[in-house]
Coordinates of C-alpha atoms in Angstrom, one line a residue:
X1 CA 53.0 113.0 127.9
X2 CA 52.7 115.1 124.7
X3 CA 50.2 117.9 125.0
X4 CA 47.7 118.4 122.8
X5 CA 48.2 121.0 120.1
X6 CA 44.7 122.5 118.3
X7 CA 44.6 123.5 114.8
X8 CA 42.3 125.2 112.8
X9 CA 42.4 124.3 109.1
X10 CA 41.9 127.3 106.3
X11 CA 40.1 126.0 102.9
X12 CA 39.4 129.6 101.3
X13 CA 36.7 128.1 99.4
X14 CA 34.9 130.1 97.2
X15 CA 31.4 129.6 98.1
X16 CA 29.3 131.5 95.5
X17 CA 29.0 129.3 92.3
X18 CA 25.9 127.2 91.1
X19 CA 24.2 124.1 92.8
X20 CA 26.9 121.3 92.6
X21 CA 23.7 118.7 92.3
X22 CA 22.5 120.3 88.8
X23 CA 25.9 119.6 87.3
X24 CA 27.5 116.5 89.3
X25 CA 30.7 118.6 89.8
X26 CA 31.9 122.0 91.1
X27 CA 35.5 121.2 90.9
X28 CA 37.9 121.5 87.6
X29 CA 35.4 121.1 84.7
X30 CA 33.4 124.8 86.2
X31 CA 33.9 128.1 84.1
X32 CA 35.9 130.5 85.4
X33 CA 33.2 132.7 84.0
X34 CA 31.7 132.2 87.5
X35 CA 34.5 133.9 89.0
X36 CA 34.1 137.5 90.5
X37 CA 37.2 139.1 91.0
X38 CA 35.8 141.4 94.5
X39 CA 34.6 138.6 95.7
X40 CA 37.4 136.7 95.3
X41 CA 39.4 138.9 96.6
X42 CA 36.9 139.2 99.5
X43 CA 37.5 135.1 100.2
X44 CA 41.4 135.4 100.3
X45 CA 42.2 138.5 102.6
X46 CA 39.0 137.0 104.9
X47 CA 40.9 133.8 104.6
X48 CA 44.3 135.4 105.9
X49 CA 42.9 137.4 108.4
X50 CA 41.5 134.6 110.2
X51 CA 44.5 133.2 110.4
X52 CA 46.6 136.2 111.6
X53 CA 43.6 135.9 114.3
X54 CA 43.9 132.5 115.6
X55 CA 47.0 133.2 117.3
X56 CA 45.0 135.8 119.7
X57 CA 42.5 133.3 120.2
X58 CA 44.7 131.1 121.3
X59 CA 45.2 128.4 118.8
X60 CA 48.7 126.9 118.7
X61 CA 48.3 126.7 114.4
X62 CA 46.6 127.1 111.2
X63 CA 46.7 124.5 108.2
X64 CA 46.2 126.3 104.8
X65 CA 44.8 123.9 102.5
X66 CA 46.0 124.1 99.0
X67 CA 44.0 123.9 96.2
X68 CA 44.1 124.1 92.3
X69 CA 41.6 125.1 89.5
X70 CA 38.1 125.2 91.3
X71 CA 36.1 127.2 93.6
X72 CA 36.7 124.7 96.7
X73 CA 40.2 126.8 97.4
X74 CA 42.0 130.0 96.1
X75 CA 44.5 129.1 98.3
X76 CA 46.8 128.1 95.6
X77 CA 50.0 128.3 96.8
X78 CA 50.3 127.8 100.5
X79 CA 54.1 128.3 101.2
X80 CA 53.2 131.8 99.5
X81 CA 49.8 132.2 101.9
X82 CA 52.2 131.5 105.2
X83 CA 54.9 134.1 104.2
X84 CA 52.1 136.2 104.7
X85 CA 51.1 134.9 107.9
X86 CA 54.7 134.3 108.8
X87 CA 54.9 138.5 108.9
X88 CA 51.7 139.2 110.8
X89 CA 52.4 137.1 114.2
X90 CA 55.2 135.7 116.6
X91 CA 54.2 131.9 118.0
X92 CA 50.9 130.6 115.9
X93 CA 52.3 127.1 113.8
X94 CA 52.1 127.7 109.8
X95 CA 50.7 124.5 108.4
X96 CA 51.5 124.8 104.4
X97 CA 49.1 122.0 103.0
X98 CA 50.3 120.8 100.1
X99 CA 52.3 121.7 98.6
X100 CA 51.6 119.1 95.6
X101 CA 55.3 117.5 95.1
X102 CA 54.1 116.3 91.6
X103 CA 53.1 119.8 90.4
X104 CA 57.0 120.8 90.4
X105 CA 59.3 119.8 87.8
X106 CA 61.8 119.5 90.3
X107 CA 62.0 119.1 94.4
X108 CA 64.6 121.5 95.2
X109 CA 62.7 124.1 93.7
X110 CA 60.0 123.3 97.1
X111 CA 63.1 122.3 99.2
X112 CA 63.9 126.1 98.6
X113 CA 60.9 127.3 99.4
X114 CA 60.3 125.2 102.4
X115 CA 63.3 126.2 103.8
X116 CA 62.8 129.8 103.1
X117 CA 59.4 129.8 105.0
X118 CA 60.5 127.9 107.7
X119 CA 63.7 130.7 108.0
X120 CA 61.0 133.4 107.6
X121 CA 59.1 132.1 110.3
X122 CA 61.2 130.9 112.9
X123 CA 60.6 127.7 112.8
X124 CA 57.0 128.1 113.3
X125 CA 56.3 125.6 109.9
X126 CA 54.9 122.5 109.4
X127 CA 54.8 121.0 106.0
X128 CA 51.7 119.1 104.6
X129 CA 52.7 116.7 101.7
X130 CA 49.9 115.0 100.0
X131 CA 49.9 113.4 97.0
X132 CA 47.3 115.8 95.7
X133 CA 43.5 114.7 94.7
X134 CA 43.2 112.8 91.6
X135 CA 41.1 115.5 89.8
X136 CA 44.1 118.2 89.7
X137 CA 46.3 115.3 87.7
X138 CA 43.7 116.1 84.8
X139 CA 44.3 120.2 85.4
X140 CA 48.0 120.9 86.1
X141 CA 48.7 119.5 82.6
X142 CA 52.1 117.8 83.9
X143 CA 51.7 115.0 86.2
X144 CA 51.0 111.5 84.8
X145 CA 48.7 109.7 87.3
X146 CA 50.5 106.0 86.5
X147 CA 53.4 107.2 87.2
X148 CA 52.1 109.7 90.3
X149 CA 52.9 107.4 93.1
X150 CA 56.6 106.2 92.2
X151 CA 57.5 109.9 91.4
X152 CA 56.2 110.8 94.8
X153 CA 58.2 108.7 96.3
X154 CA 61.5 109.4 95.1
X155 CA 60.4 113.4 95.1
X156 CA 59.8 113.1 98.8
X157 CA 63.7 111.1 99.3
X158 CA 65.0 113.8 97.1
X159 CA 63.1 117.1 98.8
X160 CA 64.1 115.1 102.8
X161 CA 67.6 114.5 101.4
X162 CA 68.4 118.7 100.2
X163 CA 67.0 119.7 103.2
X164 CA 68.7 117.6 105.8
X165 CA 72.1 116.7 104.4
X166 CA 74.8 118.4 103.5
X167 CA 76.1 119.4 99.4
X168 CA 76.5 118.8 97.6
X169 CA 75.5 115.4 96.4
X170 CA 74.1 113.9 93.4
X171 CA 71.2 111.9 92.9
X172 CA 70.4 110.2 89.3
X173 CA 66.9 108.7 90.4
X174 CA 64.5 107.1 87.7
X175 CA 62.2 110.9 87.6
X176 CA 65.0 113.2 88.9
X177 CA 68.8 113.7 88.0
X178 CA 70.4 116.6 89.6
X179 CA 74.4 116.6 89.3
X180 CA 74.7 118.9 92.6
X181 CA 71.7 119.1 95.2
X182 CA 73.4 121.9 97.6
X183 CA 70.5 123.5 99.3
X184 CA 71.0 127.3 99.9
X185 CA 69.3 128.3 102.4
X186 CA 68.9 125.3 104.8
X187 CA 65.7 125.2 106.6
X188 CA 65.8 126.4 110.2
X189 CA 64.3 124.0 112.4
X190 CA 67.1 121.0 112.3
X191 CA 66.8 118.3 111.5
X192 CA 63.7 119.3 109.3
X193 CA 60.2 120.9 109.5
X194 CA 57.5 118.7 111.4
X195 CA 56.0 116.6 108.5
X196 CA 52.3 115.7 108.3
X197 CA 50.9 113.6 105.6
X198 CA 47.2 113.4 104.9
X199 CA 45.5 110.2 103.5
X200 CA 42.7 108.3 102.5
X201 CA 43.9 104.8 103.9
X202 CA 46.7 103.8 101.2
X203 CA 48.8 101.1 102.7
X204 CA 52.1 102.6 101.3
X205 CA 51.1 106.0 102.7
X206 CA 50.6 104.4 106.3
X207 CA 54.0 102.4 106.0
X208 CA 56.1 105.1 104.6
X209 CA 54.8 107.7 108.0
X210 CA 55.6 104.8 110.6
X211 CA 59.3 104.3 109.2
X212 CA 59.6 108.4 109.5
X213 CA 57.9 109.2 112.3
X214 CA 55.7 111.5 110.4
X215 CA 52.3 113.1 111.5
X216 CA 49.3 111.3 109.9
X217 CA 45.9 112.8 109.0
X218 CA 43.0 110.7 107.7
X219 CA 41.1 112.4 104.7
X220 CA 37.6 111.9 103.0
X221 CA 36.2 109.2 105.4
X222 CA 32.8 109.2 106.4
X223 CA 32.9 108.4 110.0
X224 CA 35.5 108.4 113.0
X225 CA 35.2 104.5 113.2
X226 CA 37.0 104.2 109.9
X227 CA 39.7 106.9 111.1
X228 CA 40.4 104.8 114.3
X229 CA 41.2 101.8 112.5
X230 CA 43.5 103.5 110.2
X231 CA 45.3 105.0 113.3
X232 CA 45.4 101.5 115.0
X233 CA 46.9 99.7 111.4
X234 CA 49.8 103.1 111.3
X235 CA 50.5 101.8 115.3
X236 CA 50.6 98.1 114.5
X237 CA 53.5 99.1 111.5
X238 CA 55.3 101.3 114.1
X239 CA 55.1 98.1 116.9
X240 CA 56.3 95.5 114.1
X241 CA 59.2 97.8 113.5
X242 CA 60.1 98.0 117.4
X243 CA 58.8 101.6 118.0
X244 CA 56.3 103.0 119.7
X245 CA 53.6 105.8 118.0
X246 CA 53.9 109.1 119.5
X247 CA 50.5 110.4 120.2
X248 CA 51.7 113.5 118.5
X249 CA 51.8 111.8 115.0
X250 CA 48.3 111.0 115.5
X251 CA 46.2 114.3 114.0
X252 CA 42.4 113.9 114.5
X253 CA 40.1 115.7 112.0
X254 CA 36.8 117.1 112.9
X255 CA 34.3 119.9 112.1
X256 CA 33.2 122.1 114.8
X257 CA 30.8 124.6 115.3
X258 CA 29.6 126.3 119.0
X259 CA 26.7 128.3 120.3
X260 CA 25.0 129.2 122.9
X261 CA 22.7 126.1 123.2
X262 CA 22.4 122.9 121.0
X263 CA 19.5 124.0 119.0
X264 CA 21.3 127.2 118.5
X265 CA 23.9 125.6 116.8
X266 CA 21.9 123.4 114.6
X267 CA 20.5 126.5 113.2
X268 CA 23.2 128.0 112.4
X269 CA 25.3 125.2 111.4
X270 CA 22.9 122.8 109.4
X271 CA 22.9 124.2 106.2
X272 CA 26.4 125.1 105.8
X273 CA 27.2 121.6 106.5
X274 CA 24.8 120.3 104.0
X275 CA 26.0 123.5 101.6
X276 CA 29.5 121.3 101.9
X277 CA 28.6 117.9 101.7
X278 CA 26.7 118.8 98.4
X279 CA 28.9 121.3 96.9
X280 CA 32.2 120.6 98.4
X281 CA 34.3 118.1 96.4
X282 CA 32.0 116.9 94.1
X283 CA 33.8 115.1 91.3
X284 CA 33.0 112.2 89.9
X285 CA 34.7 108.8 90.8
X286 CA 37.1 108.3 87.3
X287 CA 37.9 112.1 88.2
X288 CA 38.5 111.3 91.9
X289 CA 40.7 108.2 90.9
X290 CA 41.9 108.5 87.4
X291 CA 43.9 105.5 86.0
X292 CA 47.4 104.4 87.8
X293 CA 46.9 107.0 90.7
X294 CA 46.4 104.2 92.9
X295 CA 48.3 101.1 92.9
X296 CA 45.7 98.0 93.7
X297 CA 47.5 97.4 97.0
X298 CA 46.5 101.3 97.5
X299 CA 43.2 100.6 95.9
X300 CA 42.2 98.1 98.4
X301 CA 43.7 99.9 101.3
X302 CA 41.6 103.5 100.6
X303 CA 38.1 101.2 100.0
X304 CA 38.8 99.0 103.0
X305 CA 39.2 101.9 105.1
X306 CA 35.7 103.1 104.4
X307 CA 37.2 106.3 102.3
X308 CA 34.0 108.3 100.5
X309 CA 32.0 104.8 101.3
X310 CA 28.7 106.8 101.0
X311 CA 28.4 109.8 98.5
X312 CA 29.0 113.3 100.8
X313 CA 26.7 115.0 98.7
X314 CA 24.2 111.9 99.9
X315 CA 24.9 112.5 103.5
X316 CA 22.1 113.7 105.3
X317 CA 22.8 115.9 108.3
X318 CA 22.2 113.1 111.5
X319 CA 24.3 111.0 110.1
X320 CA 27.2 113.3 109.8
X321 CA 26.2 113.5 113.7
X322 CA 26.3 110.3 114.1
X323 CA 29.4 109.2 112.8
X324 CA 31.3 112.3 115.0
X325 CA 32.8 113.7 112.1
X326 CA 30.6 116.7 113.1
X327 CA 30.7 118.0 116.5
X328 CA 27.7 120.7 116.7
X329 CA 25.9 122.7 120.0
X330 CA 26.5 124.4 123.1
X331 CA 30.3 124.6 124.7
X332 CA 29.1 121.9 127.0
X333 CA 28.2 119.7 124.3
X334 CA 31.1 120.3 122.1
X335 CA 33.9 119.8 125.0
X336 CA 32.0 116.7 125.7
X337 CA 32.1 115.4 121.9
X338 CA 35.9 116.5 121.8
X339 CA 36.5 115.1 125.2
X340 CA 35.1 111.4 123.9
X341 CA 37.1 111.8 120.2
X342 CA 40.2 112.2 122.6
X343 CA 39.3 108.6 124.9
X344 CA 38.9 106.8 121.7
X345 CA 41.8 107.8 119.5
X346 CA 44.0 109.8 122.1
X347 CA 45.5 112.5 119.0
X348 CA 47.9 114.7 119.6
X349 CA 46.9 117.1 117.0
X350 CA 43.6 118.3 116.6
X351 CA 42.6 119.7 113.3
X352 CA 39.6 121.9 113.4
X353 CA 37.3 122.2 110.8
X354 CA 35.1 125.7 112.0
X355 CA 35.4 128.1 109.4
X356 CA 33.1 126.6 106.9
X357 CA 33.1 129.0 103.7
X358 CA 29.9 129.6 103.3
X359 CA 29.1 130.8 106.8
X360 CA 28.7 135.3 107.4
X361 CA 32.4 136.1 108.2
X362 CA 30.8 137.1 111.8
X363 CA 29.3 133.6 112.5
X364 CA 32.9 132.5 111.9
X365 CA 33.9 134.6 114.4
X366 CA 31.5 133.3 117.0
X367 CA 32.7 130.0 116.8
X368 CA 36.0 130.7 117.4
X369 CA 35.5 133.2 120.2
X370 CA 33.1 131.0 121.8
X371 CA 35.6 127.8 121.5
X372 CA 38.4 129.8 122.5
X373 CA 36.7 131.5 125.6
X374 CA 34.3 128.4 127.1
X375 CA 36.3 124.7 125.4
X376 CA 39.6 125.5 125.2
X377 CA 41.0 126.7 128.4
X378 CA 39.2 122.8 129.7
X379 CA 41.3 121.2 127.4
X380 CA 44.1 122.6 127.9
X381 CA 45.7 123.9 131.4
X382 CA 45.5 127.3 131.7
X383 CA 44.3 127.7 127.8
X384 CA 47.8 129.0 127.0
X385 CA 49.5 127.6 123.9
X386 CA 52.2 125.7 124.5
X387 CA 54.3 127.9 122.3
X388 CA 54.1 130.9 124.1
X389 CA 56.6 129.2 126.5
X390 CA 58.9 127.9 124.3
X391 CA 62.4 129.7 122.9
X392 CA 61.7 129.4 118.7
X393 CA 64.6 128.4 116.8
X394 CA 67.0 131.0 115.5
X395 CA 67.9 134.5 117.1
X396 CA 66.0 137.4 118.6
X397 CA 68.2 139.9 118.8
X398 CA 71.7 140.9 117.7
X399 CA 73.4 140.0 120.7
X400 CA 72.1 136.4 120.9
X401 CA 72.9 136.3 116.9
X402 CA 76.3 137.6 117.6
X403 CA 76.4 135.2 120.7
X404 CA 75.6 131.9 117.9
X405 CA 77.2 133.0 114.8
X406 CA 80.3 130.8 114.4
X407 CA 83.4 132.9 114.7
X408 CA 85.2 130.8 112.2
X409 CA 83.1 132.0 109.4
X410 CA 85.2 133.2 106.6
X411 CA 84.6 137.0 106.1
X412 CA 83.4 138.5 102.6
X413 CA 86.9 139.0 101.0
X414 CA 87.9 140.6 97.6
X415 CA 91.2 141.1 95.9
X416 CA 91.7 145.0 96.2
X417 CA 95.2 145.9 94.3
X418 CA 96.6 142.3 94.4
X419 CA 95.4 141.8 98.1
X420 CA 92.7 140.4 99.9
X421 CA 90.9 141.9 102.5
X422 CA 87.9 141.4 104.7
X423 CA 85.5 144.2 102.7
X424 CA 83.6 144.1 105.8
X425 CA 86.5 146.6 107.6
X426 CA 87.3 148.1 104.3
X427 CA 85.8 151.4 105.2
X428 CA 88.8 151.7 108.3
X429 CA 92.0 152.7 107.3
X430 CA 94.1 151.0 109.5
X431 CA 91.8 147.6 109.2
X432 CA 92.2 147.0 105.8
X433 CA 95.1 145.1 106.1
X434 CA 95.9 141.8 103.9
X435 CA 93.9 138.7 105.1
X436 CA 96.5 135.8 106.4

C-alpha cells in the first residue's frame, strides 16, 4: 500500500493591510499604496526559509501557492520560488502551485520551465495546474474568462505533449499553433512530473484527473463532508473506466495547528483562523466567478459540491471545528483528528495548512516542531520520509554520469581546415584526427 506523504503548503500572504470587512475585498481592487517594501521582503525570505526547513523537520514536501496582484500571496512565480528551494536541500518534494496555464501566451514557454525545475531539482517536483481563481482573469489583462476553460484544455494537451513526446511535432489547435514543439531540455522524471490538480468540484475537472491518473485536491469547501463526496464521484469515474483510484491521487487538505494542551492551542490559533476566514480571499461572487469561467455543467458541479456554501468571512470559529477543516489542540488531539480524516477518506497526500501568515514567525515554528517531534513519527513508521531511502532520478556523481551517458552520443564537432573533428580532443595533438 502507498504510504502516506505529508505536505506543508506555503501561501506567503501578506498579512498587514486593512480590515477585509470595511471594504468587502482585500484581493485585486486593494492599492498597492498599502505595500511596504521591508516588510515584504520580510514575508518572502520567511516564506522560503520555512521551506528550506521542512526538509529537517521531516516533511516529505512543500506546496508554494501562487498568487497574483493582492496581498493573499507574493509568491508570484512559483517555478522561480522552487529553483530557490531546489538549491538549498537534497530529498524535500517542490510543489510549484500554479503555475496559471492561461497567464502564458504559450505552453512551451512553462513546458520549459517545468522541465528546467524538475532538471534542477532531481526530480524532486510536482506540478500544481489550476485553472487559476476567477478574480486574476480581471488583473493579468490577457485571459478571457469565456474562453478560460477550452484554452485550458488544449494548453494542458499541448504543455503534457512537449514534455513527454518526442520533436518535433506540430500542433495547429483552435488557441495554439506551433509549427515545431521540440522541447529542449526534457524534464527529468520520465514519463512526466507528478501532476496535482486543485478544484472546487467541476465535473470536467474530476473527469479529466481520473482519465490521467492525476493527483486531486479539493479547494474552497467548507467542510470535509463535501470533500469526501468529491473524492468518492473522482473514484466512481475511475471504476466506470475499469481502473482502480490510487490512494496516492487522493490529497486531503487541512489546517493544523499543535500545542501543548487543547486550550493552549485555541489561544494561539483562534484569531489567526478568524484573521483568514475574514481577510483571506475576500472577493465578491461576480469577481470569484466572472462570466464564461464556468461552463453550467461546471457551475452545477462546484455548487453541488458545497464549494464557498457559507461566506468564510461568516464562518465562526466552532464551526470551522466542526466541519474538520481545522484540526486545533494538543499532539494527542491532533493525531487523533488526523488519524479519523485518514479512516474516512484514506488520502495519500496530506496537505498541511500550519503556517498561517499572520501568526509570530516563532509560533510557526512551534507548530511544526511540535508536529514533527510528537504526530508525525505515529503516522509514519520510524518518522523518516520515504524519500530519504529512495535513489532520485538523474546522476550523483561523475562516475554514475559517465556510467548512464549513452556512448553513441555524437561529440561536439567543427570543421577545422576542411576537417571535422571532435573539439572535445582538440587540445591533443595526436587526437585531433578527422572524425569517420
Amino acid at each position: 500500500m502507498t504510504q502516506r506523504l505529508f505536505h506543508v503548503l506555503l501561501n506567503g500572504a501578506y498579512p498587514k493591510v486593512p480590515y477585509a470587512g470595511d471594504r468587502g475585498s482585500n484581493f485585486i481592487d486593494l492599492s498597492n499604496t498599502h505595500y511596504d517594501r521591508a516588510e515584504g521582503q520580510r514575508v518572502l525570505e520567511r516564506q522560503l526559509k520555512m521551506f528550506i526547513d521542512l526538509e529537517e523537520f521531516g516533511f516529505d514536501g512543500g506546496l508554494i501557492s501562487e498568487q497574483h496582484n493582492g496581498p493573499i500571496g507574493l509568491l508570484g512565480n512559483a517555478l522561480q520560488a522552487g529553483t530557490y528551494v531546489a538549491a538549498r536541500t537534497k530529498y524535500i518534494k517542490i510543489g510549484a502551485v500554479g503555475p496559471i496555464m492561461n497567464d502564458y501566451l504559450t505552453p512551451l514557454r512553462l513546458a520549459e520551465e517545468v522541465a528546467m525545475l524538475d532538471n534542477l531539482s532531481r526530480g524532486r517536483l510536482v506540478l500544481g495546474l489550476p485553472m487559476g481563481h476567477g478574480m486574476q482573469y480581471h488583473s493579468v489583462g490577457m485571459m478571457n474568462p469565456a474562453t478560460a476553460r477550452e484554452r485550458y484544455r488544449e494548453g494542458h494537451d499541448l504543455l503534457m505533449k512537449a514534455l513527454t513526446h518526442d520533436g518535433p511535432f506540430e500542433w495547429f489547435g483552435k488557441h495554439f499553433q506551433v509549427p515545431y514543439v521540440n522541447l529542449w531540455p526534457k524534464p527529468l522524471q520520465d514519463p512526466h512530473p507528478e501532476i496535482v490538480i486543485f478544484g472546487g468540484g467541476s465535473l470536467e475537472t474530476l473527469d479529466m484527473v481520473a482519465k490521467r491518473g492525476y493527483g486531486y485536491s479539493a479547494v474552497g469547501l467548507n467542510a470535509q463532508a463535501a470533500i469526501k463526496k468529491l473524492h468518492e464521484r473522482l473514484r466512481d469515474l475511475v471504476e466506470a473506466d475499469g481502473g482502480t483510484l490510487d490512494r496516492k491521487q487522493i490529497w486531503a487538505s487541512v489546517r493544523v495547528h499543535v500545542a501543548e494542551t487543547d486550550a493552549q492551542a485555541r489561544q494561539e490559533m483562534e484569531a489567526h483562523e478568524l484573521w483568514s476566514q475574514q481577510n483571506f480571499y475576500l472577493s465578491p461572487w461576480q469577481d470569484n466567478f466572472p462570466p464564461g469561467y464556468l461552463s453550467a455543467k461546471s457551475m452545477a458541479g462546484v455548487l453541488g459540491g458545497g464549494y464557498r456554501s457559507a461566506s468564510t468571512a461568516a464562518q465562526a470559529y466552532e464551526n470551522v471545528i466542526n466541519n474538520r477543516n481545522l484540526i486545533v489542540g494538543s499532539p494527542e488531539t491532533v493525531l487523533a483528528g488526523l488519524q479519523e480524516l485518514f479512516e474516512d477518506q484514506d488520502p495519500g497526500q496530506i496537505l498541511l495548512d500550519m503556517l498561517f501568515d499572520s501568526k509570530p514567525e516563532w509560533l510557526s515554528y512551534k507548530s511544526l516542531q511540535l508536529f514533527a517531534e510528537e504526530v508525525l513519527p505515529k503516522l509514519r513508521p520510524g518518522g523518516v520520509p520515504p524519500a530519504q531511502h529512495r535513489k532520485l532520478p538523474g546522476h550523483e556523481s561523475l562516475a554514475e554520469y559517465a556510467a548512464k551517458v549513452d556512448p553513441d552520443l555524437p561529440p561536439p564537432t567543427a570543421d577545422v581546415d576542411g576537417v571535422r573533428i571532435d573539439v572535445s580532443k582538440a587540445h591533443i595533438p595526436e587526437l585531433r584526427t578527422p572524425l569517420g
